[in-house]
PDB file of C-alpha atoms and ligand atoms in Angstrom:
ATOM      1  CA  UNK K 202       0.000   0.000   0.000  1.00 69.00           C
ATOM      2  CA  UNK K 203       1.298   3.320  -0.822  1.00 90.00           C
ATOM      3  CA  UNK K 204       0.687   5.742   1.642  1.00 94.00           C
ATOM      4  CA  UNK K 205       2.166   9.071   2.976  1.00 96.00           C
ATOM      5  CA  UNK K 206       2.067  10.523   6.672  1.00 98.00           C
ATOM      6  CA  UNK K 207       2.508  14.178   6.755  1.00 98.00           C
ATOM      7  CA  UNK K 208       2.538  16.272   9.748  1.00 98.00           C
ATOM      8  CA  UNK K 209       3.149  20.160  10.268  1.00 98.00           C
ATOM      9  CA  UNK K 210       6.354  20.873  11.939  1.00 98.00           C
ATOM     10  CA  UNK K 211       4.839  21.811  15.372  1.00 98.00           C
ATOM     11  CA  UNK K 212       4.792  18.097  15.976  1.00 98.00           C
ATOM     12  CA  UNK K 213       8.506  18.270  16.536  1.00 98.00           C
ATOM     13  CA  UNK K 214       9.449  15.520  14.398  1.00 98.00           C
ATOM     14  CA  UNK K 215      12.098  15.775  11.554  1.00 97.00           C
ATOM     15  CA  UNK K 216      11.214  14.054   8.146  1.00 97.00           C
ATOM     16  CA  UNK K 217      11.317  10.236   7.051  1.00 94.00           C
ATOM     17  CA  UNK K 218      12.211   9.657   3.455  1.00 87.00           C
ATOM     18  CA  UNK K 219       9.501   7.681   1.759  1.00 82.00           C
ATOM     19  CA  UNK K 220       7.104   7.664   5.452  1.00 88.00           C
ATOM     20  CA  UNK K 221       6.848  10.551   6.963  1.00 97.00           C
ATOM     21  CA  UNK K 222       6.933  14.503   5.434  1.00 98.00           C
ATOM     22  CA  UNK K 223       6.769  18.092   6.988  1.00 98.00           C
ATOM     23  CA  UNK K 224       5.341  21.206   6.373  1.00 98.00           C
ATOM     24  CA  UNK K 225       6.951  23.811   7.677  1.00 98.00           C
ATOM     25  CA  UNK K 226       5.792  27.085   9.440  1.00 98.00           C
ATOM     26  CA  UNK K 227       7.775  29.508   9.533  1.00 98.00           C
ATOM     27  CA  UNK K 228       9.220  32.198  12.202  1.00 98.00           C
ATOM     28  CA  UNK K 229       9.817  35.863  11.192  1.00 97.00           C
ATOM     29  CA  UNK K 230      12.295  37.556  14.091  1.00 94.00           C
ATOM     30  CA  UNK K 231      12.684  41.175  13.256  1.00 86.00           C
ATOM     31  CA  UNK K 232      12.237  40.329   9.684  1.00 87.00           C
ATOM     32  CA  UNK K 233      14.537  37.582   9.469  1.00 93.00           C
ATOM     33  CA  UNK K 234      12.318  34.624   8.217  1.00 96.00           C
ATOM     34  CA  UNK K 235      13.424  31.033  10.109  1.00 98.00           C
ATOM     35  CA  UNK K 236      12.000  27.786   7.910  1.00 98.00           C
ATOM     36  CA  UNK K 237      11.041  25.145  10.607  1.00 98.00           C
ATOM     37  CA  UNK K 238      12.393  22.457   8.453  1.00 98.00           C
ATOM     38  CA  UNK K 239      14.929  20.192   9.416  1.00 97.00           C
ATOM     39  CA  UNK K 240      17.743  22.589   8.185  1.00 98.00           C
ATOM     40  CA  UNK K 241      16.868  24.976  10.942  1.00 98.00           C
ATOM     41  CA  UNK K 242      19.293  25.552  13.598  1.00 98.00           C
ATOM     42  CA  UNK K 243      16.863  26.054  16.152  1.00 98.00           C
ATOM     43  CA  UNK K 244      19.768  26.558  18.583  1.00 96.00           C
ATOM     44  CA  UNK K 245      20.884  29.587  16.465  1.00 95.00           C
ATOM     45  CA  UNK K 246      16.821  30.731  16.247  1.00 96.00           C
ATOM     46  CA  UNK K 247      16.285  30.791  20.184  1.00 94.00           C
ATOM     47  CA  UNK K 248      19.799  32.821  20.485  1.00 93.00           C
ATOM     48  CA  UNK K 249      18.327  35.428  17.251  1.00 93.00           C
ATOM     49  CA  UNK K 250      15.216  36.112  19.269  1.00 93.00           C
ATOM     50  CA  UNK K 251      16.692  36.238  22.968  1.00 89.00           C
ATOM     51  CA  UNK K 252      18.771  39.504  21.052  1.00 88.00           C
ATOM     52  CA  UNK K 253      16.186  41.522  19.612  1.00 85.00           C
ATOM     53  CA  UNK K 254      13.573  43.578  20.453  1.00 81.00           C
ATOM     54  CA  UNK K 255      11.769  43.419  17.059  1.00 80.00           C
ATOM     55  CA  UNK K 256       8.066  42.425  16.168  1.00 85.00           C
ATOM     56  CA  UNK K 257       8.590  37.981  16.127  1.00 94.00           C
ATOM     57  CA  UNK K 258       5.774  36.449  14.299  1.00 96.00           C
ATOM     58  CA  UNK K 259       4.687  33.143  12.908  1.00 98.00           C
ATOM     59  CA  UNK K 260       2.908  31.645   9.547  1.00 98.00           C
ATOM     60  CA  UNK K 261       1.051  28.556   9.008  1.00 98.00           C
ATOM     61  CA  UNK K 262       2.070  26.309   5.948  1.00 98.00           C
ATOM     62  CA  UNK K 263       0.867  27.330   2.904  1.00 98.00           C
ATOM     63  CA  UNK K 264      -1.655  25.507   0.654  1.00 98.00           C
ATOM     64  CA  UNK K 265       1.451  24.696  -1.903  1.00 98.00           C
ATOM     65  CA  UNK K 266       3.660  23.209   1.117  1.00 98.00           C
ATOM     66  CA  UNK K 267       0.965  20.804   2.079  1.00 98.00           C
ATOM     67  CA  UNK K 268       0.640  19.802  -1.374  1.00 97.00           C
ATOM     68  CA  UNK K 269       4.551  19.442  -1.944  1.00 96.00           C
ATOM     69  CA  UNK K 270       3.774  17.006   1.441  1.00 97.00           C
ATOM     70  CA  UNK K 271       1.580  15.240   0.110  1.00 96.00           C
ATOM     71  CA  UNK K 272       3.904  13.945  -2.991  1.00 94.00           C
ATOM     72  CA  UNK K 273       1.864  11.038  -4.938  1.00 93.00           C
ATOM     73  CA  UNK K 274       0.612   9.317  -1.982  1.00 93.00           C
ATOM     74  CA  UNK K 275      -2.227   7.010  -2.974  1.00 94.00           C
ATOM     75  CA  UNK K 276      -3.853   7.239   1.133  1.00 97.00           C
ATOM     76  CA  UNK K 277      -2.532  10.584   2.764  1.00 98.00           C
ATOM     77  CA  UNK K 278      -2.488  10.772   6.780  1.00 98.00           C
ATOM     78  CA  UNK K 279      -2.505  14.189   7.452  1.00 98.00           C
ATOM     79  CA  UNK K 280      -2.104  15.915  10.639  1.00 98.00           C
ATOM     80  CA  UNK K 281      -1.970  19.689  12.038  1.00 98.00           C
ATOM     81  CA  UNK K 282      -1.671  21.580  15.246  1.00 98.00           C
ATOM     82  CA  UNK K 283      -5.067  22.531  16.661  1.00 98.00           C
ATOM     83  CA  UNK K 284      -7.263  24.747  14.494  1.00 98.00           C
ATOM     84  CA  UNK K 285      -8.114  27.466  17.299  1.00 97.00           C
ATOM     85  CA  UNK K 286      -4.568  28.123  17.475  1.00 97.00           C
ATOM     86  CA  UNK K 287      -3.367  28.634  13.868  1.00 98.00           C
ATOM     87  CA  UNK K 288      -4.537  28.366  10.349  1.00 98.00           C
ATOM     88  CA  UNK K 289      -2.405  25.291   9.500  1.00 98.00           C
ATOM     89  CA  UNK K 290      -5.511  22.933   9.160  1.00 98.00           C
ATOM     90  CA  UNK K 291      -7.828  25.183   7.340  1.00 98.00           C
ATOM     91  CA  UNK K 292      -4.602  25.298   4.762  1.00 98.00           C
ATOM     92  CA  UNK K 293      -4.644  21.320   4.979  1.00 98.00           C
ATOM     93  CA  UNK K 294      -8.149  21.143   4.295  1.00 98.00           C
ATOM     94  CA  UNK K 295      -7.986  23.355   1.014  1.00 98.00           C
ATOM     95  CA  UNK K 296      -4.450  21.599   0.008  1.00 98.00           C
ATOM     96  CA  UNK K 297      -6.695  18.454   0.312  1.00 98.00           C
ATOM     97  CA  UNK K 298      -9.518  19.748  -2.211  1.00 97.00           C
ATOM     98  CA  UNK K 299      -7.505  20.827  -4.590  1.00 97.00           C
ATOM     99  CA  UNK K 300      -5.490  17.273  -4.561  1.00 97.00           C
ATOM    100  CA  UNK K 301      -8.746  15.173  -5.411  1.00 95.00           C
ATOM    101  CA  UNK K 302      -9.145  17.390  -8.476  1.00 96.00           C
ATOM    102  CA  UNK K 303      -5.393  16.581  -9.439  1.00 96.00           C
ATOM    103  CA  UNK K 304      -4.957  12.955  -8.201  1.00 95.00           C
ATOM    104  CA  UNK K 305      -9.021  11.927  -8.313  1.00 94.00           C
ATOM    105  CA  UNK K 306      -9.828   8.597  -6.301  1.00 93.00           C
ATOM    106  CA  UNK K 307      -6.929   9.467  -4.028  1.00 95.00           C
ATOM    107  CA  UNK K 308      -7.924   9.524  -0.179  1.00 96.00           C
ATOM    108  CA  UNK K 309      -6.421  11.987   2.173  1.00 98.00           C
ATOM    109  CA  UNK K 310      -7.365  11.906   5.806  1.00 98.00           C
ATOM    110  CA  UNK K 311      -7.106  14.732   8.214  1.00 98.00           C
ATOM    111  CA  UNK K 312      -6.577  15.499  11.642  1.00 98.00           C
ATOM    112  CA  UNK K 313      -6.813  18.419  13.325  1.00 98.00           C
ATOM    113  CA  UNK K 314      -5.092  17.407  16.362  1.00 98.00           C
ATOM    114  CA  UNK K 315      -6.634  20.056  18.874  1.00 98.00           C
ATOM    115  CA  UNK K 316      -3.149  19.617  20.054  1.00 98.00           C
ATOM    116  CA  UNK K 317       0.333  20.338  19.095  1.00 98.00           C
ATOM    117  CA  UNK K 318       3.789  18.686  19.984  1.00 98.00           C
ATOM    118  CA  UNK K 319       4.262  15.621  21.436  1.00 98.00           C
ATOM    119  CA  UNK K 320       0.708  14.754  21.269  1.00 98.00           C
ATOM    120  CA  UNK K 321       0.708  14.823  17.788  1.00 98.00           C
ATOM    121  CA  UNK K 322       4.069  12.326  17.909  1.00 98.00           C
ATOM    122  CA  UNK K 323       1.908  10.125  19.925  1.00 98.00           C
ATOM    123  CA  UNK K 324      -1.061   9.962  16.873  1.00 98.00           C
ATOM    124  CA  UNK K 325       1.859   9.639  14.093  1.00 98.00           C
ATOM    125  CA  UNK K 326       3.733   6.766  15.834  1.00 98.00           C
ATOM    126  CA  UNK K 327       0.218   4.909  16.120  1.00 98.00           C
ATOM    127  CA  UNK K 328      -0.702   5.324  12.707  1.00 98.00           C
ATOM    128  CA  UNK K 329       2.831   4.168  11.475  1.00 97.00           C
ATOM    129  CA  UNK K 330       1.996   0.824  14.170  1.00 97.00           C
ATOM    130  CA  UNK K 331      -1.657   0.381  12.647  1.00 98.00           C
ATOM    131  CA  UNK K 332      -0.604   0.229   8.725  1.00 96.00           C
ATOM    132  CA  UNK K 333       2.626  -1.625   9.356  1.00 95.00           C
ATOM    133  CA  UNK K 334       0.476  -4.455  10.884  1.00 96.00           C
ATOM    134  CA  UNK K 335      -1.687  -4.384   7.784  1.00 96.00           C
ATOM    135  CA  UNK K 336      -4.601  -2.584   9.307  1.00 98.00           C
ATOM    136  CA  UNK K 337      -6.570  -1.123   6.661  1.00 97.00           C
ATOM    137  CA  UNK K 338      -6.392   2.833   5.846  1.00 97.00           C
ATOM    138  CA  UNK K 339     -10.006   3.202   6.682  1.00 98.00           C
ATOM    139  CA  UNK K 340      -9.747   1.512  10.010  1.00 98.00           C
ATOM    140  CA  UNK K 341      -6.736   3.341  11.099  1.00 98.00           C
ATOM    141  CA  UNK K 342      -8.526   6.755  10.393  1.00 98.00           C
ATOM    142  CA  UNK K 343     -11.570   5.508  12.354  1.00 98.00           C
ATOM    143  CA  UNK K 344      -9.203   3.836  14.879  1.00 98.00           C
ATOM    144  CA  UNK K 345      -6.631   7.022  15.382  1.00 98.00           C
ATOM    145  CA  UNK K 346      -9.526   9.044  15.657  1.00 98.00           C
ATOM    146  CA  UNK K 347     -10.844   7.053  18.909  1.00 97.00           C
ATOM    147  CA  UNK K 348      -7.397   7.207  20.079  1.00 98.00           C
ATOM    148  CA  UNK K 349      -7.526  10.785  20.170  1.00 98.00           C
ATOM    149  CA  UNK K 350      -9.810  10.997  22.416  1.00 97.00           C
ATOM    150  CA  UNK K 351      -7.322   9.431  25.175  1.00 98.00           C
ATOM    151  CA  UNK K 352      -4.011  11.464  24.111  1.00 98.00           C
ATOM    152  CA  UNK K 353      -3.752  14.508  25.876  1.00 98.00           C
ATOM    153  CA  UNK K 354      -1.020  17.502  26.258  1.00 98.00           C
ATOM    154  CA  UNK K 355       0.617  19.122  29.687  1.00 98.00           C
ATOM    155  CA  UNK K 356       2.753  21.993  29.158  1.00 98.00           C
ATOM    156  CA  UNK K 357       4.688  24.234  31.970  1.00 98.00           C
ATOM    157  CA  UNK K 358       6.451  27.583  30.565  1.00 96.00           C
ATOM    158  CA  UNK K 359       7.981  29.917  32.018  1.00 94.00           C
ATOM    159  CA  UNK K 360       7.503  32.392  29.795  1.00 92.00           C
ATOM    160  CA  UNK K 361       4.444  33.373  27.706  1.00 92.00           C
ATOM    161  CA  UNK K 362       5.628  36.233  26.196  1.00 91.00           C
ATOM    162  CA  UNK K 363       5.509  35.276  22.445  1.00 93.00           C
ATOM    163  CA  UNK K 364       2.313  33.693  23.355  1.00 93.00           C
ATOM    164  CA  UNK K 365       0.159  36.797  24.315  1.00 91.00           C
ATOM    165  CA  UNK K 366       2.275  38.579  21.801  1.00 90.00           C
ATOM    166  CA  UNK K 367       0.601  37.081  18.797  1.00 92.00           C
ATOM    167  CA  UNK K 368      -2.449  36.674  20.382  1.00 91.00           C
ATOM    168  CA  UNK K 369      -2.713  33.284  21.276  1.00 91.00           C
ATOM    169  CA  UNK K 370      -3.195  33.872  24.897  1.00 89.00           C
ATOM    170  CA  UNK K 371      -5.296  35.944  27.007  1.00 84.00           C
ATOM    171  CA  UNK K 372      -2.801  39.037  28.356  1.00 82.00           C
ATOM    172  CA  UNK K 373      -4.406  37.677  31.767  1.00 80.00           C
ATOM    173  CA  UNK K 374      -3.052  34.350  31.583  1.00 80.00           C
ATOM    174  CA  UNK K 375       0.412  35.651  30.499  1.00 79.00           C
ATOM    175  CA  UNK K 376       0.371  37.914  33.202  1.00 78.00           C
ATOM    176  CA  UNK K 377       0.210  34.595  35.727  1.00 74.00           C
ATOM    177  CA  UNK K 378       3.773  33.417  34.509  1.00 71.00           C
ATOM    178  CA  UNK K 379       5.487  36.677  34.448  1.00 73.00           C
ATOM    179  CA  UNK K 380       6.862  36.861  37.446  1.00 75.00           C
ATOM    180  CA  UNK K 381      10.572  35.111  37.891  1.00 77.00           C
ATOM    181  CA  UNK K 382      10.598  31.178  38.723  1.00 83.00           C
ATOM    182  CA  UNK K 383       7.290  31.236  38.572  1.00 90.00           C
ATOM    183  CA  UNK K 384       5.720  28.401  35.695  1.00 95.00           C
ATOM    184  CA  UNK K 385       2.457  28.156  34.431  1.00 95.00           C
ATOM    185  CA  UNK K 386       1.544  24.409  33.975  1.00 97.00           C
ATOM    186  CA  UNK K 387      -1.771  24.023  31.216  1.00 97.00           C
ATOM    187  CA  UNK K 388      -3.149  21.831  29.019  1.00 98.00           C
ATOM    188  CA  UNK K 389      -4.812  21.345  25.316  1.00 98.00           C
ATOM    189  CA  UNK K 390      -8.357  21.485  26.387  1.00 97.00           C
ATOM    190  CA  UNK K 391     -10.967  19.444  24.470  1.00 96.00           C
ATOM    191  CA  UNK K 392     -12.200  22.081  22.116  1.00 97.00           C
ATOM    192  CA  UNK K 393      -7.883  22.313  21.492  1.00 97.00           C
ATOM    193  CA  UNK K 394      -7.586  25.614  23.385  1.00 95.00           C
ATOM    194  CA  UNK K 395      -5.133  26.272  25.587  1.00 95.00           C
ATOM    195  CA  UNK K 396      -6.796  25.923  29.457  1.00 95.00           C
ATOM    196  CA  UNK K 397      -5.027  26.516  32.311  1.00 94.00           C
ATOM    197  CA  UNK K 398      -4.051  23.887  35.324  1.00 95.00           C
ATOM    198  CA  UNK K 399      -2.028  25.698  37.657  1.00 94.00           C
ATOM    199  CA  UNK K 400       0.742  27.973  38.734  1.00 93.00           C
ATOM    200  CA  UNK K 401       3.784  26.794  40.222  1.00 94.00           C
ATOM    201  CA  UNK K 402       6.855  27.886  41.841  1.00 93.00           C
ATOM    202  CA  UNK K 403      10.145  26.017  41.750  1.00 93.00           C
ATOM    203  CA  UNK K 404      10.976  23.328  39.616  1.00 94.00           C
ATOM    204  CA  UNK K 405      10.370  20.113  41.402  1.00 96.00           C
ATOM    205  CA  UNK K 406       7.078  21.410  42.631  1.00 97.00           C
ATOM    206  CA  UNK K 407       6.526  22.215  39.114  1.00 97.00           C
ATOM    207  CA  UNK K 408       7.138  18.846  37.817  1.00 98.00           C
ATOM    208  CA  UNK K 409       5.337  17.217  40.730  1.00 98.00           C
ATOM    209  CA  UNK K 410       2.319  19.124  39.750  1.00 98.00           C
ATOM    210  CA  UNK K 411       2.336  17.572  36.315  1.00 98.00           C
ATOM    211  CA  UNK K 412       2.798  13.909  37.659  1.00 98.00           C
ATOM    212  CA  UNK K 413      -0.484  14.932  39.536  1.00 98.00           C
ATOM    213  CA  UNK K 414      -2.237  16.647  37.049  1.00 98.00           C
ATOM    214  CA  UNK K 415      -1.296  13.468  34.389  1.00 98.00           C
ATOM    215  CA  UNK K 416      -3.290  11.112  37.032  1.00 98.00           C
ATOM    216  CA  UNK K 417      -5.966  13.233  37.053  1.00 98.00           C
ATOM    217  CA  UNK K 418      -6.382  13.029  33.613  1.00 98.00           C
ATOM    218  CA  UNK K 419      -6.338   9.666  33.613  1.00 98.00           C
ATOM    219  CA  UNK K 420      -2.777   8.739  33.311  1.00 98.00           C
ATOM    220  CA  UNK K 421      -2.012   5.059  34.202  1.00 98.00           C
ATOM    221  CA  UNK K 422       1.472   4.082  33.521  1.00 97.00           C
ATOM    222  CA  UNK K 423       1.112   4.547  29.140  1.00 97.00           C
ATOM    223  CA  UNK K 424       3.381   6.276  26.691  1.00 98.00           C
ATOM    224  CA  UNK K 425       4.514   9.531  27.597  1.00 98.00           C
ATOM    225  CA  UNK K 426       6.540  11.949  24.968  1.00 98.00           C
ATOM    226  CA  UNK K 427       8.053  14.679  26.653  1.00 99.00           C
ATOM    227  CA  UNK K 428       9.527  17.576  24.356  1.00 99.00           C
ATOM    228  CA  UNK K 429      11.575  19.859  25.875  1.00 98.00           C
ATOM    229  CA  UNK K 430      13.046  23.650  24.848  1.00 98.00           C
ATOM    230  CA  UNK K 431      16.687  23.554  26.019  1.00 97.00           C
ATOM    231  CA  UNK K 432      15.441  22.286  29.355  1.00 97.00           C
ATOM    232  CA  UNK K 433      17.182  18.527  29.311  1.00 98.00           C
ATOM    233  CA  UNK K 434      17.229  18.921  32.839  1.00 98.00           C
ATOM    234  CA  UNK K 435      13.491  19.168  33.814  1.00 98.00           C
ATOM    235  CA  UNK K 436      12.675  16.829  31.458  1.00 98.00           C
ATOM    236  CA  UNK K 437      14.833  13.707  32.674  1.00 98.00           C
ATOM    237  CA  UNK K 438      13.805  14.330  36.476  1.00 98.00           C
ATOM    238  CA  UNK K 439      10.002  14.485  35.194  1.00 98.00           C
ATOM    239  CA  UNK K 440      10.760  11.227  33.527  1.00 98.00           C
ATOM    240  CA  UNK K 441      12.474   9.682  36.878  1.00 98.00           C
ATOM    241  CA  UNK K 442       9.374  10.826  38.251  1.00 98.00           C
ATOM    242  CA  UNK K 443       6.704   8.946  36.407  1.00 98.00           C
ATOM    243  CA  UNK K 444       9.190   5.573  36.722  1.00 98.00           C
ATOM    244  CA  UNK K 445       9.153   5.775  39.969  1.00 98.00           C
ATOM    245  CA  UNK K 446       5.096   6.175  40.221  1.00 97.00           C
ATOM    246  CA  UNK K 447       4.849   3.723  36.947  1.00 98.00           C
ATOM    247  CA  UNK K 448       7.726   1.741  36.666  1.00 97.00           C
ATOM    248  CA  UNK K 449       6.325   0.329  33.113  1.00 95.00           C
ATOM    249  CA  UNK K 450       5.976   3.911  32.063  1.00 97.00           C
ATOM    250  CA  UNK K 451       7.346   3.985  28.394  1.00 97.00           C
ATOM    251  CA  UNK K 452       8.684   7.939  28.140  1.00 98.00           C
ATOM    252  CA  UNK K 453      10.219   9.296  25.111  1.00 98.00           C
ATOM    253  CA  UNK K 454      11.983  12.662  25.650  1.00 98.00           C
ATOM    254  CA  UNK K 455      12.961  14.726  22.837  1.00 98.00           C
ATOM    255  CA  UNK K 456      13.496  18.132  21.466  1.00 98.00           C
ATOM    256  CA  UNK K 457      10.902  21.414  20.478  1.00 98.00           C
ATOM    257  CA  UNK K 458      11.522  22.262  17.026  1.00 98.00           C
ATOM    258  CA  UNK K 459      11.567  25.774  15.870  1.00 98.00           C
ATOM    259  CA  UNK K 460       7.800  26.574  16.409  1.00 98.00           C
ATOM    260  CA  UNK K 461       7.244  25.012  19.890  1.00 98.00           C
ATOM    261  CA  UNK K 462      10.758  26.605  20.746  1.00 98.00           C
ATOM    262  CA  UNK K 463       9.296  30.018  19.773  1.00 98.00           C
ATOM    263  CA  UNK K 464       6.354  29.741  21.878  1.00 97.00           C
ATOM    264  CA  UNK K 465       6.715  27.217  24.324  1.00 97.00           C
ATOM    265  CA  UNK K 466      10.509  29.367  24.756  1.00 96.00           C
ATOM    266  CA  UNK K 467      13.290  28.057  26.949  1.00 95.00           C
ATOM    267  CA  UNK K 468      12.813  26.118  29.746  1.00 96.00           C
ATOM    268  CA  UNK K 469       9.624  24.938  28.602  1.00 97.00           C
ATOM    269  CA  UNK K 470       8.026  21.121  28.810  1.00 98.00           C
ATOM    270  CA  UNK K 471       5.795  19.797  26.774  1.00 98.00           C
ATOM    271  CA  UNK K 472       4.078  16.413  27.694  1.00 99.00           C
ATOM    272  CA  UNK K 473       1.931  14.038  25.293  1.00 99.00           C
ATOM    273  CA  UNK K 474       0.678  10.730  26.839  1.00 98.00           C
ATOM    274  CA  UNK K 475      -2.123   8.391  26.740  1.00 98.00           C
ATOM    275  CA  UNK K 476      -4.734   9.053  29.622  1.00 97.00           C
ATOM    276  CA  UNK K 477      -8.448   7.838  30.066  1.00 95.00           C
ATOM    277  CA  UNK K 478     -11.472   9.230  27.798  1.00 90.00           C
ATOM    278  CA  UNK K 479     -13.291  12.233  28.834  1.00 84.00           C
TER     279      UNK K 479
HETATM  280  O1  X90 T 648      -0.152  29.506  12.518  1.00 90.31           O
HETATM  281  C1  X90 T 648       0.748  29.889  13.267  1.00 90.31           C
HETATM  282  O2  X90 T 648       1.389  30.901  13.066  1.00 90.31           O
HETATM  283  C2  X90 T 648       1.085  29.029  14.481  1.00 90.31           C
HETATM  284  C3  X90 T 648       0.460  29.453  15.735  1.00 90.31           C
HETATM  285  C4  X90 T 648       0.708  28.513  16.887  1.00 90.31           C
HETATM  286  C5  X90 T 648       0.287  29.017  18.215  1.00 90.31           C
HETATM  287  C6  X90 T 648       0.462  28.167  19.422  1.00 90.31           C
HETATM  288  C7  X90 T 648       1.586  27.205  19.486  1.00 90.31           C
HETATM  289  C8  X90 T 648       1.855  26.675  20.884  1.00 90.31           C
HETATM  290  C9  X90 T 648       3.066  25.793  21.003  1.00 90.31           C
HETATM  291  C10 X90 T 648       2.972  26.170  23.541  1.00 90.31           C
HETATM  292  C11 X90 T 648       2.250  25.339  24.517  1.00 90.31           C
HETATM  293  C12 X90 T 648       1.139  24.486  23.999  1.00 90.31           C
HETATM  294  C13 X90 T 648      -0.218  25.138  23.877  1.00 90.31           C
HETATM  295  C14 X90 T 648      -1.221  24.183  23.254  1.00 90.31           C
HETATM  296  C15 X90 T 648      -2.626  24.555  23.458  1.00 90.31           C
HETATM  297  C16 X90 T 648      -3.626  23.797  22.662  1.00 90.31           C
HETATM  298  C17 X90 T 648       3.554  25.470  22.349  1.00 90.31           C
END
């Protein structure tokens, strides 16, 4: 079976010749325009931003980069960062019409995520599982979009700055964080807005919070994918944590790409894992 996963590059992930491709936001920094793709030295983006005092923006893919993801696939999995956040899906959903007038009797299934990050890992990796056993395209759409209803998203920053700045935020909320060593821990609600949990100072308190708020949410020793912004640290004690509550805990930790890094910012967590149905 031929098929193609794509993903927009908020998911963190870097491209997989002939399994899995990207579309890239981008970042504008004072004008400077930073492709999340994986030639981006995010590294070199954080360090760009931390110096200026410019307007910093960001942009959706365009119609043309989800269609350059798609390629020739004969089923396309397609999935994008939460719709109330960012335009990416409506620009999925109008690369998709136009690619059943080009490739007709092609099938291209999307998901809009209500979630960004690791969550979205989480939904890729499961769909790669599902068609490598042979599970039909269909079933895996209806079977992906069941398990979406049990992966959820944490996230503490410290800093909401570039959050509130582009409107993604209510100046309220951002307010909450401002003040130094102070986090704001929050999740992806339901409708894939961002809600908040709760305010924390200190690290460890910080990360003990999320160990509690995971449980609440249904966590029971499952797959957890933590992505960190320059924050290695936080995210290996987080993961000592949950081993030593679920010592079958399977945790993943990587890395924020370049559009999580802009807004989750350093010293940020993200957390994707599999909790119980709401
Ligand atoms: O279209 C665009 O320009 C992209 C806009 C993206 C805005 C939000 C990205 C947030 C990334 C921060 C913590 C997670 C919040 C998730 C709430 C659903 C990381």
């Amino acid at each position: 079976m031929n098929y193609q996963i794509v993903s927009d590059s908020s998911a963190n992930l870097l491209p997989q010749s002939g399994r899995l491709a990207i579309a890239p936001l981008k970042i504008m920094v004072s004008g400077r325009e930073f492709v999340d793709d994986d030639t981006l030295d995010v590294n070199e983006m954080i360090d760009v931003l931390r110096y200026t005092q410019g307007k910093s923006t960001t942009a959706c893919p365009s119609i043309a980069d989800w269609l350059s993801a798609f390629g020739n696939a004969e089923f396309v999995f397609c999935f994008t960062i939460t719709s109330r956040l960012s335009g990416s899906a409506n620009a999925a959903r109008l690369a998709r019409e136009e690619y059943r007038v080009t490739h007709p009797g092609r099938k291209v299934y999307l998901f809009d995520t209500l979630s960004t990050g690791p969550e979205m890992r989480l939904l890729i990796e499961r769909t790669v599982a599902l068609l490598e056993c042979g599970v039909s395209p269909e079933d895996t759409a209806s079977l992906i979009r069941s398990y979406m209803r049990r992966t959820k998203l944490i996230f503490s920053l410290k800093s909401l700055k570039n959050l509130a700045n582009n409107g993604r935020v209510s100046p309220i909320i951002a307010k909450l964080a401002s003040a130094l060593g102070v986090s704001l821990i929050g999740r992806a609600s339901q409708k894939g807005e961002l809600a908040q949990l709760s305010k924390c100072r200190g690290e460890r308190r910080t990360l003990e919070k999320i160990v509690l708020h995971m449980k609440e949410l249904g966590y029971t020793g499952g797959r957890v994918v933590i992505d960190h912004c320059r924050n290695e640290e936080g995210a290996s004690q987080l993961a000592a944590l949950l081993h030593t509550a679920f010592p079958a805990a399977s945790v993943h930790i990587g890395q924020t790409r370049g559009l999580c890094s802009f807004y989750a910012e350093s010293g940020g967590l993200m957390i994707g894992f599999e909790g119980g149905e709401e």
